[in-house]
Amino acid sequence: MPVRPPKIGGMSHPNPPQNKPTANAAATDAVKPSNFLRQIIESDLEKGTYASRRWAGSPGDAAHHASGQPDPAKIRTRFPPEPNGYLHVGHAKSICLNFGLARDYGGVCHLRFDDTNPEKEDTEYVNSIIDAVQWLGFSWAQPGNNQPYQASDYFDFMYRAAEALIEAGYAYVDEQSAEEMGVNRGDFGKPGVDSPYRARTPAENLAIFRQMKHGQHADGAMVLRAKIDMASPNINLRDPAIYRIRRATHHNTGDAWCIYPMYTYAHPIEDALEQLTHSICTLEFEDQRPFYDWLMACLIEVDLLANPPPRQYEFARLNLTYVITSKRKLAQLVNENKVSAWDDPRMPTIVGLRRRGYTPASLQQFAERIGVTKSDSWIDYATLEGCLREDLELKAHRGMAVLNPVKLVLVNWDEVMGAGHLEPCTQPALAHPPEGEPTPALRHFTIGKEVWIEREDFEEVPPKGYKRLFPGNKVRLKGGYVIECTGCSKDDTGAITQVLANVVPDTKSGTPGSDLVKVKAAITWVGVAGGVNAEVRMYDRLFLDAQPDAGGKDFLESLNPNSLRVLTAIVEPSLANAMPGQNFQFERHGYFVADRSDHSSTKPVFNLSVGLKDSWGK
Ligand code: ATP
Ligand code: MG
């Protein structure tokens, strides 16, 4: 693991520098729509719920924080991913939410790797998570501490807390088998049955728990359970397991431990050591909240954790149509080669979205727009696409590309323009140049006797209402000249090989009198002389079913066989000079991005990010 958080308090006592929370991302001045989380935070700030909290500069126990200064962060939130896969669009929502709230309310958001499960974590994932959060525009850095936290650094404290619970009579070692424990837990209609081991004395429990720690018992032979209430209507309070024996090498702590805390025990402790105020999680944890509060109360009672404790709040996870948001299932797509990699532009991972051409601003806007609610719902994929379009409409340079080319020959060119003449043309690089810009950026290209046009822009026999090229009709070559179609040539099979037209002199775009010749359509084109061949990857949704994995459906069955079509297109010269990752609007076709991995000026590669809102008219 490359990141080393500072030592946690309670084991060492660093002398922290004066802390002040840092600003996060660019706070926008716009008034944010309120939501239940904002209301809770605003009410806590008004009441001063957390005003007495102290912060010793690093995570730690009650004594550690008592030695610190009043917490300069008004609130503390966290984003706690398990480093067992790449983050997806659902995590992006959680990141924007947690970091956004901290930013908006003068707080700090912690990035914490929830790595208490020894078997699944990987450094590759840790690094990708760090990249994803930073790319989205957020930072967890605080003065004196630039490192993310990791939950495994709290193992010592978690163990100490477990001993304290045992001593206070709040936990016991249970040697029932997993099956017995399952049966004795009862169910919704039936109270549980006390374990025969439940009445053990604290001294007995402590001795056996220490044996567990020292490797004197086999994996699975026993667990440490919280002693709460086997008849509770909330099954999560029927003496949940909090420690298990598992001989596994941990990526951070190696073989130091053969017992590991359960997630439901570890998570509240992680929050408390970090002095969080608002611990925001998804709805499936709602039933765990009573245990969260129980554990906090017990550990405050035994003077291990600072008061007031963090509180947990739940919001509905993001469900996006045509998308799956489960790291496990996304891993399956990669491992079974249904996509090329985690960053395949069809993947809803943050790396995939980025490679597809999504921008941090578009994802932040998306998170803002969908807001937070307390009930599950599905968000239409079009909402995400709309946010990208809005961002790129203003930012993306324009360019022309011909995706399905046929050659257009201007038969009278040599005669009226001169043999071999190439006429320079310009068009604005941006559709909406920033206000007050003295000289808006221009794209340069040339027109000559031959240009590429889209096959669909010529019809020998035009359907009703068709306004583009057909014999006798005039159109404008966008940013070039008005031309009048004279016909086409064909090969032996009758396929059209060339479209023929005459250029109309004195109609060059931007020259005086150029609009005296009226046309009903302007078509996009690329000059044969300057045009550059490019690979264009046309992506479509990865699934045909709007809810590919809902209700336990096999999502592999609804994979879209046509989610990728690769075209050889011809693009205007300015596009060949694109930087990898640069966004463009290919006029009339949509938004495209120069592929981060494969694009180069000698071999341009573009990915379709999203189509244009208005479909191309007749
Ligand atoms: P997965 O099921 O894909 O593994 P997870 O919830 O187990 O997801 P974690 O790494 O544990 O993944 O999640 C980190 C944080 O991201 C959690 O706080 C979780 O609530 C949040 N999160 C995960 N998926 C979503 C989602 N679809 N919508 C909103 N938040 C999410
Ligand atoms: Mg998880």
XYZ file of C-alpha atoms and ligand atoms in Angstrom:
650
model
C 0.000 0.000 0.000
C 1.641 3.265 -1.081
C -0.206 5.602 1.232
C 0.816 5.869 4.855
C -1.563 7.784 7.027
C -0.181 9.341 10.156
C -0.144 7.163 13.245
C -3.434 7.082 14.986
C -3.852 8.680 18.336
C -4.232 6.616 21.466
C -1.164 4.633 20.415
C 1.097 7.531 19.664
C 0.508 11.167 20.472
C 1.731 13.411 17.696
C 1.854 17.099 18.359
C -0.350 18.384 15.606
C 0.108 21.729 13.916
C -2.731 24.268 14.118
C -5.340 22.881 11.814
C -7.600 24.761 9.505
C -9.835 23.018 7.039
C -8.864 23.525 3.425
C -11.272 24.558 0.709
C -12.383 21.736 -1.497
C -12.909 21.863 -5.251
C -14.348 25.132 -6.467
C -17.235 26.119 -4.282
C -19.904 27.533 -6.515
C -21.727 30.638 -5.430
C -25.012 29.389 -6.807
C -27.593 28.569 -4.172
C -27.788 24.799 -3.836
C -31.191 23.168 -3.686
C -31.777 22.004 -0.148
C -32.217 18.365 0.832
C -32.736 16.461 4.059
C -29.005 16.136 4.699
C -28.416 19.850 4.266
C -31.284 20.513 6.636
C -29.820 18.197 9.268
C -26.394 19.793 8.973
C -27.779 23.318 9.088
C -29.798 22.462 12.164
C -26.754 20.884 13.861
C -24.690 23.965 13.094
C -27.380 26.215 14.451
C -27.784 24.184 17.636
C -24.039 23.769 18.035
C -24.426 19.988 18.302
C -20.719 19.448 17.593
C -19.371 22.782 18.785
C -17.589 21.223 21.765
C -15.685 18.694 19.653
C -11.921 18.746 19.754
C -9.511 17.528 17.115
C -5.987 16.435 17.885
C -4.800 16.525 14.271
C -5.127 12.821 13.611
C -7.657 10.088 14.328
C -7.708 8.739 17.823
C -9.514 7.874 21.009
C -11.191 10.141 23.552
C -7.982 10.973 25.423
C -6.172 11.780 22.198
C -8.782 14.240 21.021
C -9.196 15.758 24.487
C -5.578 16.897 24.148
C -6.402 18.732 20.915
C -7.814 22.116 20.018
C -11.475 22.881 19.268
C -12.057 21.297 15.873
C -11.579 23.941 13.177
C -13.679 21.825 10.825
C -17.353 22.656 11.343
C -18.404 19.241 10.103
C -16.537 16.062 9.205
C -17.842 13.633 6.614
C -16.104 10.736 4.916
C -15.980 8.688 1.740
C -15.055 5.141 2.794
C -14.532 2.856 -0.215
C -13.414 -0.716 0.123
C -10.378 -0.968 -2.185
C -11.683 -4.066 -3.948
C -12.495 -2.635 -7.371
C -12.696 0.491 -9.457
C -15.161 3.176 -8.426
C -18.331 3.650 -10.453
C -20.865 6.380 -11.083
C -22.660 5.522 -7.816
C -19.461 6.210 -5.915
C -19.123 9.453 -7.862
C -22.462 10.481 -6.391
C -21.270 9.615 -2.884
C -17.963 11.463 -3.409
C -19.683 14.597 -4.695
C -22.165 14.402 -1.835
C -19.696 13.938 1.017
C -16.937 16.220 -0.249
C -19.539 18.720 -1.456
C -21.236 18.967 1.958
C -17.895 19.401 3.713
C -16.931 22.125 1.241
C -20.238 23.942 1.528
C -20.345 23.940 5.345
C -16.751 24.747 6.252
C -15.876 21.156 6.980
C -13.503 18.423 5.954
C -14.223 15.174 4.158
C -11.968 12.221 4.904
C -10.964 9.701 2.298
C -10.750 6.428 4.183
C -9.922 3.029 2.760
C -12.201 0.572 4.416
C -9.728 -2.273 4.327
C -10.756 -4.365 7.314
C -11.510 -7.386 5.151
C -8.116 -9.035 4.659
C -8.850 -10.947 1.507
C -10.063 -8.629 -1.183
C -8.004 -5.480 -1.246
C -5.415 -4.482 -3.770
C -2.971 -1.581 -4.232
C -4.092 -1.129 -7.830
C -7.537 -0.242 -6.520
C -6.185 2.061 -3.831
C -4.346 4.104 -6.450
C -7.314 4.205 -8.780
C -9.553 5.494 -5.971
C -7.098 8.264 -5.123
C -7.004 9.240 -8.804
C -10.782 9.167 -9.112
C -11.420 11.454 -6.132
C -8.768 13.929 -7.259
C -9.935 13.880 -10.849
C -13.465 14.665 -9.699
C -11.986 17.813 -8.179
C -11.858 17.009 -4.482
C -9.186 16.865 -1.831
C -9.019 15.336 1.623
C -5.849 17.248 2.472
C -5.755 19.156 5.735
C -2.852 21.172 7.082
C -0.330 18.726 8.450
C -1.993 15.757 6.839
C -2.214 15.004 3.141
C -2.707 11.265 3.424
C -5.931 9.341 3.181
C -6.789 7.254 6.210
C -7.013 3.507 6.253
C -9.234 1.520 8.540
C -6.657 -1.215 9.121
C -4.572 1.318 11.043
C -7.308 1.186 13.658
C -7.034 -2.582 14.310
C -5.200 -2.024 17.594
C -7.883 0.287 18.852
C -10.665 -2.013 17.674
C -9.110 -4.828 19.632
C -8.725 -2.647 22.715
C -12.363 -1.580 22.388
C -13.438 -5.217 22.139
C -11.621 -6.031 25.388
C -13.287 -3.038 27.011
C -16.695 -4.257 25.881
C -15.968 -7.695 27.311
C -14.867 -6.222 30.617
C -18.015 -4.133 30.818
C -20.169 -7.192 30.125
C -21.125 -6.022 26.627
C -19.553 -8.858 24.660
C -18.959 -12.603 24.914
C -17.241 -15.379 23.026
C -19.697 -17.756 21.404
C -18.673 -21.267 20.380
C -21.914 -22.275 18.694
C -21.531 -23.431 15.113
C -22.585 -21.042 12.365
C -25.713 -23.166 11.771
C -26.699 -23.161 15.438
C -26.188 -19.429 15.585
C -28.349 -19.000 12.512
C -31.176 -21.090 13.923
C -30.976 -19.468 17.348
C -31.095 -15.980 15.878
C -34.809 -16.490 15.163
C -36.537 -14.468 12.483
C -38.987 -11.613 12.085
C -41.809 -13.394 13.820
C -39.720 -15.357 16.272
C -37.422 -14.069 19.015
C -33.934 -15.537 19.193
C -32.676 -18.013 21.770
C -29.779 -17.193 24.087
C -26.538 -18.981 23.326
C -25.407 -21.412 26.049
C -22.161 -19.374 26.108
C -23.936 -16.074 26.738
C -23.618 -16.267 30.525
C -19.832 -16.537 30.583
C -18.153 -14.118 32.967
C -16.128 -11.201 31.652
C -12.949 -12.819 32.976
C -13.680 -16.051 31.106
C -14.529 -14.172 27.915
C -11.400 -12.067 28.142
C -9.201 -15.118 28.531
C -10.740 -16.878 25.533
C -10.728 -13.744 23.379
C -7.003 -13.386 24.063
C -6.529 -17.003 23.039
C -8.359 -16.199 19.816
C -5.991 -13.331 19.227
C -2.957 -15.496 19.908
C -3.992 -18.059 17.348
C -4.986 -20.771 19.814
C -8.277 -21.524 18.083
C -9.115 -22.609 14.572
C -10.719 -20.362 11.959
C -14.461 -20.326 12.517
C -14.274 -22.115 15.879
C -15.814 -19.175 17.733
C -16.713 -15.518 17.374
C -16.934 -12.547 19.676
C -20.508 -11.276 19.868
C -21.981 -8.076 21.212
C -24.333 -8.834 24.124
C -27.465 -6.858 23.385
C -30.889 -8.484 23.110
C -31.769 -11.835 21.518
C -35.441 -10.830 21.464
C -34.976 -7.463 19.760
C -37.407 -6.837 16.904
C -34.333 -5.601 15.002
C -32.451 -8.778 14.137
C -29.227 -6.786 13.825
C -29.392 -6.258 17.583
C -29.611 -9.986 18.371
C -26.029 -10.223 19.573
C -24.242 -9.520 16.276
C -20.783 -11.008 15.729
C -18.053 -8.399 16.048
C -14.818 -10.406 15.700
C -14.035 -13.580 13.800
C -10.967 -15.778 13.480
C -9.482 -15.673 10.003
C -5.927 -16.617 9.195
C -5.289 -14.365 6.241
C -2.463 -12.054 5.271
C -3.599 -8.459 5.208
C -2.082 -6.086 2.648
C -1.313 -3.523 5.365
C -0.853 -5.464 8.593
C 0.534 -8.666 7.089
C 0.205 -11.601 9.489
C -0.030 -9.497 12.644
C -3.629 -10.544 13.141
C -5.550 -13.768 12.877
C -8.756 -12.194 14.131
C -10.520 -9.479 12.176
C -13.374 -7.134 13.138
C -16.701 -7.443 11.347
C -17.661 -4.544 9.131
C -20.618 -3.487 11.281
C -18.344 -3.203 14.302
C -15.404 -1.635 12.506
C -17.240 1.040 10.610
C -18.726 3.039 13.522
C -15.362 2.920 15.303
C -13.574 4.242 12.223
C -16.046 7.121 12.076
C -15.632 7.904 15.768
C -11.818 7.818 15.806
C -11.887 10.308 12.950
C -14.276 12.580 14.886
C -16.854 12.552 12.118
C -20.056 14.416 12.618
C -22.245 13.104 9.803
C -21.632 9.582 8.541
C -23.643 9.268 5.341
C -24.340 5.866 3.879
C -26.807 4.099 1.614
C -30.231 2.908 2.731
C -29.336 -0.735 3.218
C -27.535 0.299 6.398
C -30.633 1.804 7.964
C -31.258 -1.314 10.070
C -27.676 -1.133 11.311
C -28.104 2.323 12.774
C -29.369 1.102 16.183
C -26.236 -1.036 16.522
C -24.090 1.916 15.432
C -25.639 4.019 18.196
C -25.432 1.191 20.747
C -21.741 0.711 20.086
C -21.029 4.449 20.305
C -22.853 4.692 23.630
C -20.957 1.712 25.110
C -17.545 2.969 24.023
C -18.283 6.471 25.284
C -19.390 4.953 28.599
C -16.041 3.178 28.991
C -14.253 6.447 28.145
C -12.715 5.181 24.930
C -14.520 7.398 22.451
C -15.097 11.132 22.506
C -18.566 12.543 23.015
C -20.654 13.547 21.014
C -20.315 10.603 18.641
C -20.886 10.722 14.890
C -24.362 9.952 13.646
C -25.322 7.851 10.675
C -27.723 9.077 7.988
C -28.960 7.079 5.035
C -29.784 8.129 1.485
C -30.973 6.185 -1.537
C -28.193 4.701 -3.637
C -27.974 5.693 -7.261
C -29.632 3.346 -9.708
C -29.036 4.405 -13.282
C -30.927 2.860 -16.188
C -28.921 0.657 -18.585
C -26.100 0.549 -16.059
C -24.979 -1.832 -13.348
C -23.391 -0.383 -10.235
C -21.856 -3.278 -8.409
C -18.114 -3.658 -8.296
C -18.475 -7.436 -8.299
C -20.563 -7.484 -11.471
C -18.367 -4.911 -13.172
C -15.370 -7.106 -12.366
C -17.191 -9.974 -14.056
C -17.557 -7.933 -17.266
C -13.827 -7.291 -17.260
C -12.787 -10.814 -16.297
C -15.026 -12.438 -18.888
C -13.784 -10.027 -21.590
C -17.210 -8.542 -22.238
C -15.413 -5.192 -22.241
C -11.754 -4.421 -22.850
C -10.835 -3.256 -19.329
C -12.051 -1.324 -16.286
C -11.626 1.845 -18.339
C -13.525 0.611 -21.367
C -15.566 3.653 -22.449
C -18.770 1.620 -22.058
C -18.071 0.962 -18.385
C -19.856 3.102 -15.746
C -16.599 3.233 -13.790
C -15.103 6.652 -13.211
C -12.120 5.664 -15.378
C -14.509 4.431 -18.063
C -16.624 7.578 -17.987
C -13.484 9.657 -18.155
C -12.214 7.777 -21.176
C -15.653 8.135 -22.743
C -15.239 11.906 -22.501
C -17.125 12.702 -19.294
C -15.774 15.723 -17.444
C -15.540 16.281 -13.679
C -17.938 19.228 -14.045
C -20.538 17.059 -15.783
C -20.426 14.428 -13.027
C -20.607 17.070 -10.289
C -23.577 18.609 -12.049
C -25.197 15.186 -12.321
C -24.797 14.535 -8.594
C -26.240 17.956 -7.847
C -29.174 17.501 -10.182
C -30.289 14.080 -8.964
C -29.964 15.237 -5.359
C -30.433 12.938 -2.387
C -33.607 11.200 -1.350
C -34.712 8.665 1.206
C -36.402 6.304 -1.212
C -34.955 4.173 -3.975
C -35.649 5.114 -7.551
C -34.112 4.803 -10.982
C -32.471 7.758 -12.663
C -32.761 7.898 -16.421
C -29.423 7.547 -18.195
C -30.448 10.556 -20.302
C -30.014 12.758 -17.203
C -26.327 11.874 -17.085
C -25.949 12.468 -20.818
C -27.730 15.805 -20.519
C -25.214 17.003 -17.922
C -22.323 16.158 -20.235
C -23.913 17.936 -23.195
C -24.504 21.056 -21.135
C -20.892 21.171 -20.051
C -19.439 20.438 -23.487
C -21.763 22.737 -25.400
C -19.814 25.634 -23.902
C -16.350 24.122 -23.686
C -15.808 21.724 -26.568
C -14.071 22.883 -29.725
C -16.011 22.277 -32.903
C -14.721 20.280 -35.802
C -16.013 18.559 -38.905
C -15.715 14.838 -39.431
C -17.193 12.643 -42.126
C -18.119 9.307 -40.625
C -19.417 7.541 -43.719
C -17.564 9.207 -46.564
C -18.296 9.473 -50.266
C -16.244 11.726 -52.531
C -17.790 14.891 -53.928
C -16.114 16.284 -57.046
C -16.563 19.964 -57.895
C -16.484 19.586 -61.655
C -16.035 23.255 -62.531
C -13.406 23.935 -59.834
C -10.325 24.099 -62.071
C -12.140 26.382 -64.451
C -13.478 28.913 -61.937
C -10.906 28.632 -59.126
C -7.770 27.548 -60.962
C -6.282 24.082 -61.412
C -5.112 22.546 -58.164
C -6.177 25.594 -56.152
C -6.802 25.110 -52.435
C -8.857 27.897 -50.895
C -8.196 28.541 -47.198
C -11.277 28.596 -44.946
C -11.827 29.326 -41.262
C -14.556 28.627 -38.740
C -14.783 29.545 -35.062
C -13.317 26.911 -32.749
C -16.034 27.509 -30.144
C -19.719 27.964 -30.820
C -19.967 30.353 -27.871
C -16.659 32.189 -27.528
C -16.179 33.620 -24.050
C -17.564 37.139 -23.802
C -15.099 39.952 -24.286
C -12.642 37.680 -26.111
C -10.975 40.085 -28.592
C -10.048 37.456 -31.198
C -12.047 34.253 -30.932
C -10.026 31.126 -31.776
C -10.382 29.872 -35.336
C -9.966 26.517 -37.034
C -8.191 26.516 -40.386
C -8.806 24.145 -43.288
C -8.921 24.272 -47.072
C -11.348 23.453 -49.838
C -10.288 22.147 -53.260
C -11.720 20.239 -56.174
C -12.516 17.149 -54.080
C -14.143 16.953 -50.667
C -15.571 14.157 -48.528
C -19.238 14.311 -47.621
C -21.571 11.929 -45.781
C -23.130 9.296 -48.019
C -26.533 10.141 -46.599
C -26.214 13.720 -47.824
C -26.836 12.697 -51.423
C -29.988 11.129 -52.875
C -30.317 10.494 -56.554
C -34.092 10.557 -56.155
C -34.816 12.709 -53.109
C -37.511 11.591 -50.694
C -40.188 14.191 -49.975
C -38.863 17.129 -47.984
C -35.178 16.206 -48.559
C -33.103 19.381 -48.621
C -29.596 18.134 -49.100
C -27.803 17.109 -52.331
C -29.795 15.828 -55.293
C -29.446 16.730 -58.950
C -30.385 20.372 -59.456
C -30.350 21.332 -55.739
C -28.038 23.827 -54.100
C -26.586 23.499 -50.594
C -23.788 25.192 -48.693
C -20.654 23.309 -47.757
C -20.497 24.605 -44.198
C -17.805 27.269 -43.870
C -17.059 26.888 -47.622
C -19.025 27.543 -50.777
C -22.510 27.046 -52.132
C -22.534 24.168 -54.600
C -25.094 22.898 -57.057
C -25.452 19.160 -57.514
C -25.278 17.829 -61.058
C -25.475 14.057 -60.496
C -23.225 11.176 -59.555
C -21.085 8.411 -60.984
C -21.500 4.737 -60.170
C -19.582 1.490 -60.437
C -20.683 -1.680 -62.246
C -22.878 -2.713 -59.336
C -24.728 0.580 -59.365
C -23.133 1.807 -56.133
C -22.443 5.520 -56.022
C -18.713 6.242 -56.209
C -18.747 10.007 -56.589
C -21.203 12.825 -56.204
C -20.822 15.578 -58.775
C -21.503 19.289 -58.332
C -20.452 22.741 -59.476
C -19.101 25.351 -57.108
C -21.036 28.639 -57.242
C -18.409 31.432 -57.422
C -18.435 34.344 -54.933
C -20.369 32.436 -52.248
C -17.539 31.701 -49.816
C -18.792 31.860 -46.227
C -17.941 35.126 -44.514
C -17.287 37.103 -47.727
C -19.523 40.005 -48.802
C -22.552 38.869 -50.773
C -21.969 35.211 -49.942
C -25.548 34.827 -48.770
C -27.155 36.235 -51.909
C -27.542 32.695 -53.204
C -30.199 31.134 -50.974
C -29.969 27.489 -49.882
C -32.140 25.378 -47.592
C -29.314 23.306 -46.056
C -25.658 23.416 -45.108
C -23.790 20.119 -45.006
C -20.602 19.153 -43.224
C -17.552 18.072 -45.203
C -13.792 17.599 -45.055
C -11.403 18.523 -47.885
C -9.693 15.563 -49.518
C -6.415 17.507 -49.555
C -6.276 18.268 -45.803
C -8.494 15.522 -44.378
C -6.958 13.008 -41.972
C -8.066 9.404 -41.529
C -9.221 8.671 -37.991
C -10.555 5.688 -36.118
C -13.896 6.621 -34.618
C -15.394 4.360 -31.957
C -19.154 4.643 -31.906
C -20.354 3.512 -28.493
C -23.872 2.607 -27.537
C -25.333 1.382 -24.250
C -23.761 -1.780 -22.944
C -27.139 -3.315 -22.074
C -30.430 -3.492 -23.926
C -32.451 -3.876 -20.726
C -33.056 -0.660 -18.768
C -32.621 -2.544 -15.484
C -30.072 -5.189 -16.449
C -29.616 -6.794 -13.013
C -32.866 -5.891 -11.264
C -34.624 -8.693 -9.427
C -31.667 -11.038 -9.776
C -31.722 -11.042 -13.599
C -28.634 -12.333 -15.385
C -27.227 -9.081 -16.737
C -25.035 -10.902 -19.261
C -28.166 -11.897 -21.148
C -29.027 -8.345 -22.052
C -25.579 -7.300 -23.287
C -25.948 -5.147 -26.395
C -24.107 -6.926 -29.233
C -23.732 -3.594 -31.048
C -22.377 -1.504 -28.203
C -19.231 -0.747 -30.213
C -18.898 -0.008 -33.931
C -15.517 1.062 -35.235
C -15.502 3.420 -38.220
C -12.751 4.810 -40.383
C -13.700 8.436 -40.669
C -12.079 11.499 -42.166
C -11.576 14.475 -39.901
C -10.510 18.058 -40.513
C -6.816 18.780 -39.934
C -7.295 20.592 -36.585
C -8.665 17.393 -35.040
C -5.547 15.379 -35.741
C -3.703 17.728 -33.379
C -6.071 16.970 -30.503
C -4.567 16.269 -27.106
C -5.491 12.841 -25.727
C -8.549 13.390 -23.556
C -9.605 16.580 -25.374
C -13.349 16.955 -25.970
C -14.853 18.048 -29.285
C -18.151 18.509 -30.937
C -18.112 16.898 -34.347
C -20.685 19.152 -35.948
C -24.030 17.426 -36.383
C -22.685 14.070 -35.095
C -22.232 14.625 -31.405
C -19.531 15.002 -28.787
C -16.339 13.018 -29.192
C -13.143 12.759 -27.203
C -9.626 11.973 -28.358
C -8.967 8.599 -26.749
C -6.677 8.909 -23.711
C -4.814 5.713 -24.398
C -4.741 5.262 -28.149
C -4.959 8.676 -29.817
C -1.914 10.220 -31.466
C -1.522 12.815 -34.210
C -0.280 10.132 -36.578
C -3.105 7.738 -35.677
C -6.068 9.759 -34.418
C -8.664 7.847 -32.403
C -11.918 9.379 -31.174
C -14.639 8.000 -28.921
C -18.268 8.994 -29.169
C -19.153 10.532 -25.795
C -22.779 11.440 -26.395
C -24.908 12.397 -29.383
C -26.379 15.841 -29.957
C -29.728 16.571 -28.452
C -31.426 17.588 -31.646
C -31.258 14.924 -34.278
C -30.044 15.975 -37.675
C -32.927 17.430 -39.704
C -33.853 16.631 -43.262
P -20.324 -2.241 -4.498
O -21.580 -2.975 -4.146
O -20.288 -1.763 -5.898
O -19.087 -2.934 -4.058
P -20.162 -0.762 -2.141
O -21.236 0.067 -1.554
O -19.863 -2.055 -1.497
O -20.441 -0.920 -3.673
P -17.947 0.646 -1.118
O -16.568 0.729 -1.623
O -18.169 -0.058 0.153
O -18.816 0.017 -2.269
O -18.643 2.071 -1.103
C -18.032 3.280 -0.761
C -19.115 4.312 -0.582
O -19.804 4.522 -1.804
C -20.160 3.878 0.430
O -20.339 4.927 1.352
C -21.394 3.637 -0.363
O -22.520 4.018 0.338
C -21.188 4.518 -1.600
N -21.866 3.926 -2.762
C -21.615 2.751 -3.346
N -22.469 2.512 -4.359
C -23.292 3.590 -4.416
C -24.417 3.956 -5.242
N -24.846 3.173 -6.227
N -25.019 5.133 -4.994
C -24.573 5.949 -4.024
N -23.545 5.665 -3.210
C -22.908 4.504 -3.387
Mg -18.845 -2.936 -0.142
